[in-house]
Amino acid sequence: KQEVTQIPAALSVPEGENLVLNCSFTDSAIYNLQWFRQDPGKGLTSLLLIQSSQREQTSGRLNASLDKSSGRSTLYIAASQPGDSATYLCAVEPRSGAGSYQLTFGKGTKLSVIP
Amino acid sequence: KAGVTQTPRYLIKTRGQQVTLSCSPISGHRSVSWYQQTPGQGLQFLFEYFSETQRNKGNFPGRFSGRQFSNSRSEMNVSTLELGDSALYLCASSFGSSGTDTQYFGPGTRLTVL
């Protein structure tokens, strides 16, 4: 059974700092890995999707990497801003008959950027 | 283009009642997935529909059911509500191809069971 872990559960940084969020998964048989952000009481906003054949994706100040063999992904946020404060979730789409067409999520990292 | 919409946004029900939640996907998307989010368990997959067919189902009791209509809109139903069903229910839509599709989530329906 695929399990996704995100460490740390919470992170507080001063504005302007670069930071890295970590995600690990137990089964490397995945189609893709996605990073989302969730603001309190709201739905999820997709940030980046990395297909299993890719190593990284970039969007603005965000860069996500994927090392499928070691079961790890990182989300790098450059020059953090107070507006980046949210919970960041990673999710994998398992490559298996029973696991297809669904996402398995980590519990998230709650990020606070202090002005 | 319009995003994923969910109705209602908030619901309060009592134990034993049943509830129906609705999700309208992004235009052109044929896949709709449902997730339950609770503080303790996080996000858990309920089921996924594509072209009116359920392709995958999570590990939830039979009280949780869903369906998809020909216009790709989807509903989920929970019968005989329990206190533990209180959660944020999220739906997501995509084109429906494994591996390449980004999932777009709606704002969710907050269900409170008293």
Coordinates of N, CA and C in Angstrom, one line a residue:
Chain A
K1 N 0.9 -1.2 0.0 CA 0.0 0.0 0.0 C 0.9 1.2 0.0
Q2 N 0.6 2.2 -0.9 CA 1.4 3.4 -1.0 C 1.2 4.3 0.2
E3 N 2.3 4.8 0.8 CA 2.2 5.7 1.9 C 3.1 6.9 1.5
V4 N 2.5 8.1 1.8 CA 3.2 9.4 1.5 C 3.4 10.1 2.9
T5 N 4.7 10.5 3.1 CA 5.0 11.2 4.3 C 5.6 12.6 4.0
Q6 N 5.2 13.6 4.8 CA 5.8 14.9 4.6 C 6.3 15.4 6.0
I7 N 7.6 15.8 5.9 CA 8.3 16.3 7.1 C 9.0 17.6 6.7
P8 N 8.9 18.7 7.6 CA 8.2 18.6 8.9 C 6.7 18.9 8.7
A9 N 5.9 18.7 9.8 CA 4.5 18.9 9.8 C 4.2 20.4 9.8
A10 N 5.1 21.2 10.3 CA 4.9 22.7 10.4 C 6.3 23.3 10.3
L11 N 6.3 24.5 9.7 CA 7.5 25.2 9.4 C 7.3 26.7 9.5
S12 N 8.1 27.4 10.2 CA 7.9 28.9 10.3 C 9.3 29.5 9.9
V13 N 9.2 30.5 8.9 CA 10.4 31.1 8.4 C 10.2 32.6 8.3
P14 N 11.3 33.4 8.4 CA 11.1 34.8 8.1 C 11.0 35.1 6.6
E15 N 10.3 36.2 6.3 CA 10.1 36.6 4.9 C 11.4 36.7 4.2
G16 N 11.5 36.3 3.0 CA 12.7 36.4 2.2 C 13.5 35.2 2.1
E17 N 13.3 34.3 3.1 CA 14.1 33.1 3.2 C 13.8 32.1 2.1
N18 N 14.8 31.4 1.6 CA 14.5 30.2 0.7 C 14.2 29.0 1.6
L19 N 13.3 28.1 1.1 CA 13.0 27.0 1.9 C 12.7 25.7 1.1
V20 N 12.8 24.6 1.7 CA 12.6 23.3 1.1 C 11.6 22.5 1.9
L21 N 10.6 22.0 1.2 CA 9.6 21.1 1.8 C 9.9 19.7 1.2
N22 N 9.7 18.7 2.1 CA 10.1 17.3 1.7 C 8.9 16.4 1.7
C23 N 8.9 15.5 0.8 CA 7.9 14.5 0.6 C 8.5 13.1 0.2
S24 N 8.1 12.1 0.9 CA 8.6 10.8 0.6 C 7.5 9.8 0.4
F25 N 7.7 8.8 -0.5 CA 6.6 7.8 -0.8 C 7.3 6.4 -0.8
T26 N 6.5 5.4 -0.5 CA 7.0 4.1 -0.2 C 7.1 3.2 -1.5
D27 N 6.3 3.5 -2.5 CA 6.3 2.6 -3.7 C 6.7 3.5 -4.9
S28 N 7.7 3.1 -5.6 CA 8.2 4.0 -6.7 C 7.4 3.8 -8.0
A29 N 6.4 2.9 -8.0 CA 5.6 2.7 -9.2 C 4.5 3.7 -9.2
I30 N 4.8 4.9 -9.7 CA 3.9 6.0 -9.8 C 3.8 6.6 -11.2
Y31 N 2.7 7.2 -11.5 CA 2.5 7.9 -12.8 C 3.1 9.3 -12.6
N32 N 2.8 9.9 -11.5 CA 3.2 11.3 -11.3 C 3.2 11.7 -9.9
L33 N 3.7 12.8 -9.6 CA 3.7 13.4 -8.2 C 3.2 14.8 -8.4
Q34 N 2.3 15.3 -7.6 CA 1.8 16.6 -7.6 C 2.0 17.3 -6.3
W35 N 2.2 18.6 -6.4 CA 2.3 19.5 -5.2 C 1.0 20.4 -5.3
F36 N 0.4 20.5 -4.1 CA -0.8 21.4 -4.0 C -0.5 22.4 -2.8
R37 N -1.3 23.5 -2.8 CA -1.3 24.3 -1.6 C -2.8 24.4 -1.2
Q38 N -3.0 24.5 0.1 CA -4.4 24.6 0.6 C -4.4 25.7 1.7
D39 N -5.2 26.7 1.4 CA -5.5 27.8 2.4 C -6.6 27.3 3.3
P40 N -6.6 27.9 4.6 CA -7.5 27.4 5.6 C -8.9 27.3 5.1
G41 N -9.6 26.2 5.3 CA -11.0 26.0 4.9 C -11.3 26.0 3.5
K42 N -10.2 26.0 2.6 CA -10.4 26.1 1.2 C -10.1 24.8 0.5
G43 N -10.3 24.7 -0.8 CA -9.9 23.6 -1.6 C -8.4 23.6 -1.9
L44 N -8.0 22.7 -2.8 CA -6.6 22.6 -3.1 C -6.3 23.3 -4.4
T45 N -5.1 24.0 -4.5 CA -4.7 24.6 -5.7 C -3.5 23.9 -6.2
S46 N -3.5 23.4 -7.4 CA -2.4 22.7 -8.0 C -1.2 23.6 -8.2
L47 N 0.0 23.2 -7.8 CA 1.2 24.0 -8.0 C 2.0 23.5 -9.1
L48 N 2.4 22.2 -9.0 CA 3.3 21.6 -10.0 C 2.9 20.1 -10.1
L49 N 3.0 19.6 -11.3 CA 2.9 18.1 -11.6 C 4.2 17.7 -12.2
I50 N 4.8 16.6 -11.7 CA 6.0 16.0 -12.2 C 5.6 14.6 -12.7
Q51 N 5.8 14.3 -14.0 CA 5.5 13.0 -14.5 C 6.7 12.1 -14.1
S52 N 6.4 10.8 -14.0 CA 7.4 9.8 -13.5 C 8.7 9.9 -14.3
S53 N 8.7 10.3 -15.6 CA 9.9 10.3 -16.4 C 10.7 11.6 -16.3
Q54 N 10.1 12.6 -15.5 CA 10.7 13.8 -15.4 C 11.5 13.9 -14.0
R55 N 12.5 14.8 -14.0 CA 13.2 15.0 -12.7 C 12.8 16.3 -12.0
E56 N 12.3 17.3 -12.7 CA 11.9 18.5 -12.0 C 11.0 19.3 -12.9
Q57 N 10.3 20.2 -12.2 CA 9.4 21.2 -12.8 C 9.5 22.5 -12.1
T58 N 9.4 23.6 -12.8 CA 9.5 24.9 -12.3 C 8.3 25.8 -12.7
S59 N 7.9 26.6 -11.7 CA 6.9 27.6 -12.0 C 7.2 28.8 -11.1
G60 N 7.6 29.9 -11.7 CA 7.9 31.1 -10.9 C 9.0 30.8 -9.9
R61 N 8.6 31.1 -8.6 CA 9.5 30.9 -7.5 C 9.5 29.5 -7.0
L62 N 8.8 28.6 -7.6 CA 8.7 27.2 -7.1 C 9.5 26.3 -8.0
N63 N 10.1 25.3 -7.4 CA 10.8 24.3 -8.2 C 10.6 23.0 -7.4
A64 N 10.1 22.0 -8.1 CA 9.9 20.7 -7.5 C 10.8 19.7 -8.2
S65 N 11.4 18.8 -7.4 CA 12.2 17.7 -8.0 C 11.6 16.4 -7.6
L66 N 11.9 15.4 -8.4 CA 11.5 14.0 -8.1 C 12.6 13.0 -8.3
D67 N 12.8 12.2 -7.3 CA 13.8 11.1 -7.4 C 13.0 9.9 -7.1
K68 N 12.5 9.3 -8.2 CA 11.6 8.1 -8.1 C 12.3 6.9 -7.4
S69 N 13.5 6.7 -7.7 CA 14.2 5.5 -7.2 C 14.4 5.6 -5.7
S70 N 14.5 6.7 -5.1 CA 14.7 6.9 -3.7 C 13.3 7.2 -3.0
G71 N 12.3 7.4 -3.8 CA 11.0 7.7 -3.3 C 10.9 9.1 -2.6
R72 N 11.5 10.1 -3.2 CA 11.6 11.4 -2.6 C 11.3 12.5 -3.6
S73 N 10.6 13.6 -3.1 CA 10.4 14.8 -3.8 C 10.6 16.0 -2.9
T74 N 11.1 17.1 -3.5 CA 11.2 18.3 -2.7 C 10.6 19.4 -3.4
L75 N 10.0 20.4 -2.7 CA 9.5 21.6 -3.2 C 10.3 22.7 -2.7
Y76 N 11.0 23.4 -3.6 CA 11.8 24.6 -3.2 C 11.0 25.9 -3.5
I77 N 11.0 26.7 -2.5 CA 10.3 28.0 -2.6 C 11.4 29.1 -2.4
A78 N 11.6 29.9 -3.4 CA 12.6 31.0 -3.3 C 12.0 32.2 -2.8
A79 N 12.8 33.0 -2.0 CA 12.4 34.3 -1.6 C 10.9 34.3 -1.0
S80 N 10.7 33.6 0.0 CA 9.4 33.4 0.6 C 8.7 34.7 0.9
Q81 N 7.4 34.7 0.8 CA 6.5 35.9 1.1 C 5.4 35.5 2.0
P82 N 4.9 36.4 2.8 CA 3.8 36.1 3.7 C 2.6 35.4 3.0
G83 N 2.4 35.8 1.7 CA 1.3 35.2 0.9 C 1.5 33.7 0.6
D84 N 2.7 33.2 0.9 CA 3.0 31.8 0.7 C 2.5 30.9 1.9
S85 N 2.1 31.6 2.9 CA 1.6 30.9 4.1 C 0.4 30.1 3.8
A86 N 0.5 28.8 4.0 CA -0.5 27.8 3.6 C -0.1 26.4 4.0
T87 N -0.9 25.4 3.8 CA -0.5 24.0 3.9 C -0.1 23.5 2.6
Y88 N 1.0 22.9 2.5 CA 1.5 22.3 1.2 C 1.4 20.8 1.3
L89 N 0.7 20.2 0.3 CA 0.5 18.8 0.2 C 1.1 18.2 -1.0
C90 N 1.7 17.1 -0.8 CA 2.2 16.3 -2.0 C 1.3 15.1 -2.2
A91 N 1.2 14.6 -3.4 CA 0.3 13.5 -3.7 C 0.9 12.7 -4.9
V92 N 0.8 11.4 -4.8 CA 1.2 10.6 -5.9 C 0.1 9.8 -6.5
E93 N 0.2 9.6 -7.8 CA -0.8 8.7 -8.5 C -0.2 7.4 -8.7
P94 N -0.6 6.4 -8.0 CA 0.1 5.1 -8.1 C -0.1 4.4 -9.5
R95 N 0.9 3.7 -9.9 CA 0.8 3.0 -11.2 C 0.5 1.6 -10.9
S96 N -0.8 1.3 -10.7 CA -1.2 0.0 -10.5 C -2.7 -0.2 -10.7
G97 N -3.1 -1.3 -11.0 CA -4.6 -1.5 -11.3 C -5.5 -1.0 -10.2
A98 N -5.1 -1.3 -9.0 CA -6.0 -0.9 -7.9 C -5.8 0.5 -7.5
G99 N -4.6 1.1 -7.9 CA -4.4 2.5 -7.4 C -4.5 3.5 -8.5
S100 N -4.9 3.1 -9.7 CA -4.9 4.1 -10.7 C -6.1 5.0 -10.6
Y101 N -6.0 6.2 -11.2 CA -7.1 7.2 -11.1 C -7.4 7.7 -9.7
Q102 N -6.4 7.7 -8.9 CA -6.6 8.2 -7.5 C -5.3 8.8 -7.1
L103 N -5.4 9.7 -6.2 CA -4.2 10.3 -5.6 C -4.1 9.9 -4.1
T104 N -2.8 9.6 -3.7 CA -2.5 9.3 -2.3 C -1.8 10.5 -1.8
F105 N -2.3 11.1 -0.7 CA -1.8 12.3 -0.2 C -1.0 12.1 1.1
G106 N 0.0 13.0 1.2 CA 0.6 13.2 2.5 C -0.2 14.0 3.4
K107 N 0.2 14.2 4.7 CA -0.6 14.9 5.7 C -0.3 16.4 5.5
G108 N 0.7 16.8 4.8 CA 1.0 18.2 4.5 C 2.0 18.8 5.5
T109 N 2.6 19.9 5.0 CA 3.4 20.8 5.8 C 2.8 22.2 5.9
K110 N 2.5 22.6 7.1 CA 1.9 23.9 7.3 C 3.0 25.0 7.4
L111 N 3.1 25.8 6.4 CA 4.1 26.9 6.3 C 3.6 28.2 6.8
S112 N 4.4 28.9 7.6 CA 4.1 30.2 8.1 C 5.3 31.1 7.7
V113 N 5.1 32.1 6.9 CA 6.1 33.1 6.6 C 5.9 34.3 7.4
I114 N 6.8 34.7 8.2 CA 6.7 35.8 9.1 C 7.2 37.1 8.5
P115 N 6.4 38.1 8.5 CA 6.8 39.4 7.8 C 8.0 40.0 8.6
Chain B
K1 N -11.6 30.2 -17.8 CA -12.7 29.3 -17.8 C -13.1 29.0 -16.3
A2 N -14.4 28.7 -16.1 CA -14.9 28.4 -14.8 C -14.2 27.2 -14.2
G3 N -14.0 27.3 -12.8 CA -13.3 26.2 -12.1 C -14.3 25.1 -11.7
V4 N -13.9 24.2 -10.9 CA -14.8 23.2 -10.3 C -15.7 23.8 -9.3
T5 N -17.0 23.6 -9.4 CA -17.9 24.1 -8.4 C -18.5 23.0 -7.6
Q6 N -18.8 23.3 -6.3 CA -19.4 22.3 -5.5 C -20.5 23.0 -4.7
T7 N -21.6 22.2 -4.6 CA -22.8 22.7 -3.9 C -23.3 21.6 -3.0
P8 N -23.9 22.0 -1.8 CA -23.7 23.3 -1.2 C -22.3 23.5 -0.6
R9 N -22.0 24.6 -0.1 CA -20.7 24.8 0.5 C -20.7 24.4 1.9
Y10 N -21.8 24.5 2.6 CA -21.9 24.1 4.0 C -23.2 23.3 4.2
L11 N -23.1 22.3 5.1 CA -24.3 21.5 5.4 C -24.2 21.1 6.9
I12 N -25.3 21.1 7.5 CA -25.5 20.6 8.9 C -26.6 19.6 8.9
K13 N -26.2 18.4 9.3 CA -27.2 17.3 9.4 C -27.1 16.6 10.7
T14 N -28.1 15.8 11.0 CA -28.1 15.0 12.3 C -27.8 13.6 12.0
R15 N -27.4 12.9 13.0 CA -27.1 11.4 12.8 C -28.3 10.7 12.2
G16 N -28.0 9.7 11.3 CA -29.1 9.0 10.7 C -29.7 9.5 9.4
Q17 N -29.5 10.8 9.2 CA -30.0 11.4 8.0 C -29.1 11.0 6.8
Q18 N -29.5 11.4 5.6 CA -28.7 11.2 4.5 C -28.4 12.5 3.8
V19 N -27.4 12.6 2.9 CA -27.0 13.8 2.3 C -26.5 13.6 0.9
T20 N -26.8 14.5 0.0 CA -26.3 14.5 -1.3 C -25.5 15.7 -1.6
L21 N -24.2 15.5 -2.1 CA -23.4 16.6 -2.5 C -23.2 16.6 -4.0
S22 N -23.0 17.8 -4.6 CA -22.9 17.9 -6.0 C -21.6 18.5 -6.4
C23 N -21.1 18.1 -7.6 CA -19.8 18.6 -8.1 C -20.0 18.8 -9.6
S24 N -19.6 20.0 -10.1 CA -19.6 20.3 -11.5 C -18.2 20.5 -12.0
P25 N -17.7 19.7 -12.9 CA -16.3 19.8 -13.3 C -16.0 20.9 -14.2
I26 N -14.8 21.1 -14.5 CA -14.4 22.1 -15.5 C -14.9 21.6 -16.9
S27 N -15.3 22.5 -17.7 CA -15.8 22.2 -19.0 C -14.8 21.4 -19.8
G28 N -15.2 20.2 -20.3 CA -14.3 19.4 -21.1 C -13.7 18.3 -20.3
H29 N -13.8 18.4 -19.0 CA -13.2 17.3 -18.1 C -14.3 16.2 -18.0
R30 N -13.8 15.0 -18.1 CA -14.7 13.8 -18.0 C -14.5 13.0 -16.8
S31 N -13.5 13.3 -16.0 CA -13.2 12.5 -14.8 C -13.5 13.4 -13.6
V32 N -14.2 12.8 -12.6 CA -14.5 13.5 -11.4 C -14.1 12.5 -10.2
S33 N -13.3 13.0 -9.3 CA -12.9 12.2 -8.1 C -13.4 12.9 -6.9
W34 N -13.7 12.1 -5.8 CA -14.1 12.6 -4.6 C -13.2 12.2 -3.5
Y35 N -12.9 13.2 -2.5 CA -12.0 12.9 -1.4 C -12.7 13.4 -0.1
Q36 N -12.4 12.8 1.0 CA -12.8 13.2 2.3 C -11.6 13.7 3.0
Q37 N -11.7 14.9 3.6 CA -10.6 15.5 4.4 C -11.0 15.7 5.8
T38 N -10.3 15.1 6.7 CA -10.5 15.2 8.2 C -9.1 15.6 8.8
P39 N -9.1 16.3 10.0 CA -7.9 16.6 10.6 C -7.0 15.4 11.0
G40 N -7.7 14.3 11.4 CA -7.0 13.1 11.8 C -6.4 12.2 10.7
Q41 N -7.2 12.0 9.6 CA -6.9 11.1 8.5 C -6.3 11.9 7.3
G42 N -6.5 13.1 7.2 CA -6.0 13.9 6.1 C -7.0 13.6 4.9
L43 N -6.4 13.6 3.7 CA -7.2 13.5 2.5 C -7.3 12.0 2.1
Q44 N -8.5 11.5 2.0 CA -8.7 10.1 1.6 C -9.6 10.0 0.4
F45 N -9.2 9.1 -0.5 CA -9.9 8.9 -1.8 C -11.2 8.1 -1.5
L46 N -12.3 8.7 -2.1 CA -13.5 8.0 -2.0 C -13.8 7.2 -3.3
F47 N -14.0 7.9 -4.4 CA -14.2 7.2 -5.7 C -13.9 8.1 -6.9
E48 N -13.8 7.5 -8.0 CA -13.5 8.3 -9.3 C -14.5 7.8 -10.4
Y49 N -15.0 8.7 -11.1 CA -15.9 8.4 -12.2 C -15.4 9.0 -13.5
F50 N -15.5 8.3 -14.6 CA -15.2 8.7 -15.9 C -16.2 8.3 -16.9
S51 N -16.8 9.2 -17.6 CA -17.9 8.9 -18.6 C -19.0 8.0 -17.9
E52 N -19.4 8.4 -16.8 CA -20.5 7.8 -16.0 C -20.2 6.4 -15.4
T53 N -18.9 6.0 -15.5 CA -18.5 4.7 -15.0 C -17.5 4.9 -13.8
Q54 N -17.8 4.2 -12.7 CA -16.8 4.2 -11.6 C -15.6 3.4 -12.0
R55 N -14.4 4.0 -12.0 CA -13.2 3.3 -12.3 C -12.4 2.8 -11.1
N56 N -12.6 3.5 -10.0 CA -11.9 3.1 -8.8 C -12.7 3.6 -7.6
K57 N -12.5 2.8 -6.5 CA -13.2 3.1 -5.3 C -12.2 3.0 -4.1
G58 N -12.3 3.9 -3.1 CA -11.5 3.8 -1.9 C -12.1 2.9 -0.9
N59 N -11.5 2.9 0.3 CA -11.9 2.0 1.3 C -12.9 2.6 2.3
F60 N -14.0 2.8 1.8 CA -15.1 3.5 2.6 C -16.3 2.5 2.6
P61 N -17.1 2.6 3.7 CA -18.3 1.7 3.7 C -19.3 2.0 2.6
G62 N -20.2 1.1 2.4 CA -21.2 1.2 1.4 C -22.2 2.3 1.5
R63 N -22.1 3.0 2.7 CA -23.0 4.1 2.9 C -22.6 5.3 2.0
F64 N -21.4 5.2 1.5 CA -20.9 6.3 0.6 C -21.1 5.8 -0.8
S65 N -21.8 6.5 -1.6 CA -22.0 6.1 -3.0 C -21.9 7.4 -3.9
G66 N -21.8 7.1 -5.1 CA -21.7 8.3 -6.1 C -22.3 7.9 -7.4
R67 N -22.3 8.9 -8.2 CA -22.7 8.7 -9.6 C -22.3 9.8 -10.5
Q68 N -22.2 9.6 -11.8 CA -21.9 10.7 -12.7 C -22.9 10.7 -13.8
F69 N -23.2 11.9 -14.2 CA -24.2 12.1 -15.3 C -23.5 12.3 -16.6
S70 N -24.4 12.3 -17.7 CA -23.8 12.3 -19.0 C -23.1 13.7 -19.3
N71 N -23.4 14.7 -18.5 CA -22.7 16.0 -18.7 C -21.5 16.1 -17.8
S72 N -21.1 15.0 -17.2 CA -19.9 14.9 -16.3 C -20.1 15.4 -14.9
R73 N -21.2 16.0 -14.7 CA -21.5 16.4 -13.3 C -21.6 15.2 -12.4
S74 N -21.2 15.3 -11.2 CA -21.2 14.1 -10.3 C -21.9 14.5 -9.0
E75 N -22.5 13.5 -8.4 CA -23.1 13.6 -7.0 C -22.5 12.5 -6.2
M76 N -22.4 12.8 -4.9 CA -22.1 11.7 -3.9 C -23.1 11.7 -2.8
N77 N -23.4 10.6 -2.3 CA -24.5 10.4 -1.4 C -23.9 9.7 -0.1
V78 N -24.3 10.2 1.0 CA -23.9 9.5 2.3 C -25.2 9.2 3.0
S79 N -25.5 7.9 3.2 CA -26.7 7.5 4.0 C -26.4 7.3 5.4
T80 N -27.4 7.3 6.2 CA -27.3 7.0 7.7 C -26.0 7.6 8.2
L81 N -26.0 8.9 8.2 CA -24.9 9.7 8.7 C -24.5 9.4 10.1
E82 N -23.1 9.4 10.3 CA -22.5 9.2 11.6 C -21.7 10.4 11.9
L83 N -21.4 10.6 13.3 CA -20.7 11.8 13.7 C -19.3 11.8 13.0
G84 N -18.7 10.7 12.7 CA -17.4 10.6 12.1 C -17.4 11.0 10.6
D85 N -18.6 11.2 10.1 CA -18.7 11.6 8.7 C -18.5 13.1 8.5
S86 N -18.4 13.8 9.6 CA -18.1 15.3 9.6 C -16.7 15.5 9.0
A87 N -16.7 16.3 7.9 CA -15.5 16.4 7.2 C -15.7 17.5 6.1
L88 N -14.6 17.8 5.4 CA -14.6 18.6 4.2 C -14.6 17.6 3.0
Y89 N -15.6 17.7 2.2 CA -15.6 16.8 1.0 C -15.2 17.6 -0.2
L90 N -14.2 17.1 -0.9 CA -13.6 17.8 -2.0 C -13.8 16.9 -3.3
C91 N -14.1 17.6 -4.4 CA -14.1 16.9 -5.6 C -13.1 17.5 -6.5
A92 N -12.6 16.7 -7.4 CA -11.5 17.1 -8.4 C -11.9 16.7 -9.8
S93 N -11.6 17.5 -10.7 CA -11.8 17.0 -12.1 C -10.6 17.1 -12.9
S94 N -10.6 16.3 -14.0 CA -9.4 16.2 -14.9 C -9.9 15.6 -16.2
F95 N -9.0 15.6 -17.2 CA -9.4 15.0 -18.5 C -9.6 13.5 -18.4
G96 N -8.9 12.9 -17.4 CA -9.1 11.5 -17.2 C -8.0 10.5 -17.6
S97 N -6.9 11.0 -18.0 CA -5.8 10.1 -18.4 C -4.8 10.0 -17.3
S98 N -4.5 8.8 -17.0 CA -3.5 8.6 -15.9 C -2.1 9.1 -16.4
G99 N -1.4 9.7 -15.4 CA 0.0 10.0 -15.7 C 0.3 11.5 -16.0
T100 N -0.6 12.1 -16.8 CA -0.3 13.4 -17.3 C -1.3 14.5 -16.8
D101 N -2.4 14.0 -16.2 CA -3.4 15.0 -15.9 C -3.2 15.7 -14.5
T102 N -3.3 17.0 -14.6 CA -3.4 17.8 -13.3 C -4.8 17.7 -12.8
Q103 N -5.0 17.5 -11.5 CA -6.3 17.4 -10.8 C -6.6 18.8 -10.4
Y104 N -7.8 19.3 -10.7 CA -8.3 20.6 -10.3 C -9.4 20.4 -9.3
F105 N -9.2 21.0 -8.1 CA -10.1 20.8 -7.0 C -11.1 21.9 -6.8
G106 N -12.3 21.6 -6.4 CA -13.2 22.6 -6.0 C -13.0 23.1 -4.6
P107 N -13.9 24.0 -4.1 CA -13.7 24.6 -2.8 C -14.1 23.7 -1.7
G108 N -14.9 22.6 -2.0 CA -15.3 21.7 -1.0 C -16.7 22.0 -0.4
T109 N -17.2 21.0 0.2 CA -18.5 21.1 1.0 C -18.1 20.7 2.4
R110 N -18.4 21.6 3.3 CA -18.1 21.3 4.7 C -19.4 20.7 5.3
L111 N -19.3 19.4 5.7 CA -20.4 18.7 6.3 C -20.2 18.5 7.8
T112 N -21.2 19.0 8.5 CA -21.2 18.8 10.0 C -22.3 17.9 10.4
V113 N -22.0 16.8 11.1 CA -23.1 15.9 11.6 C -23.2 16.0 13.1
L114 N -24.4 16.4 13.5 CA -24.7 16.6 14.9 C -25.4 15.4 15.6

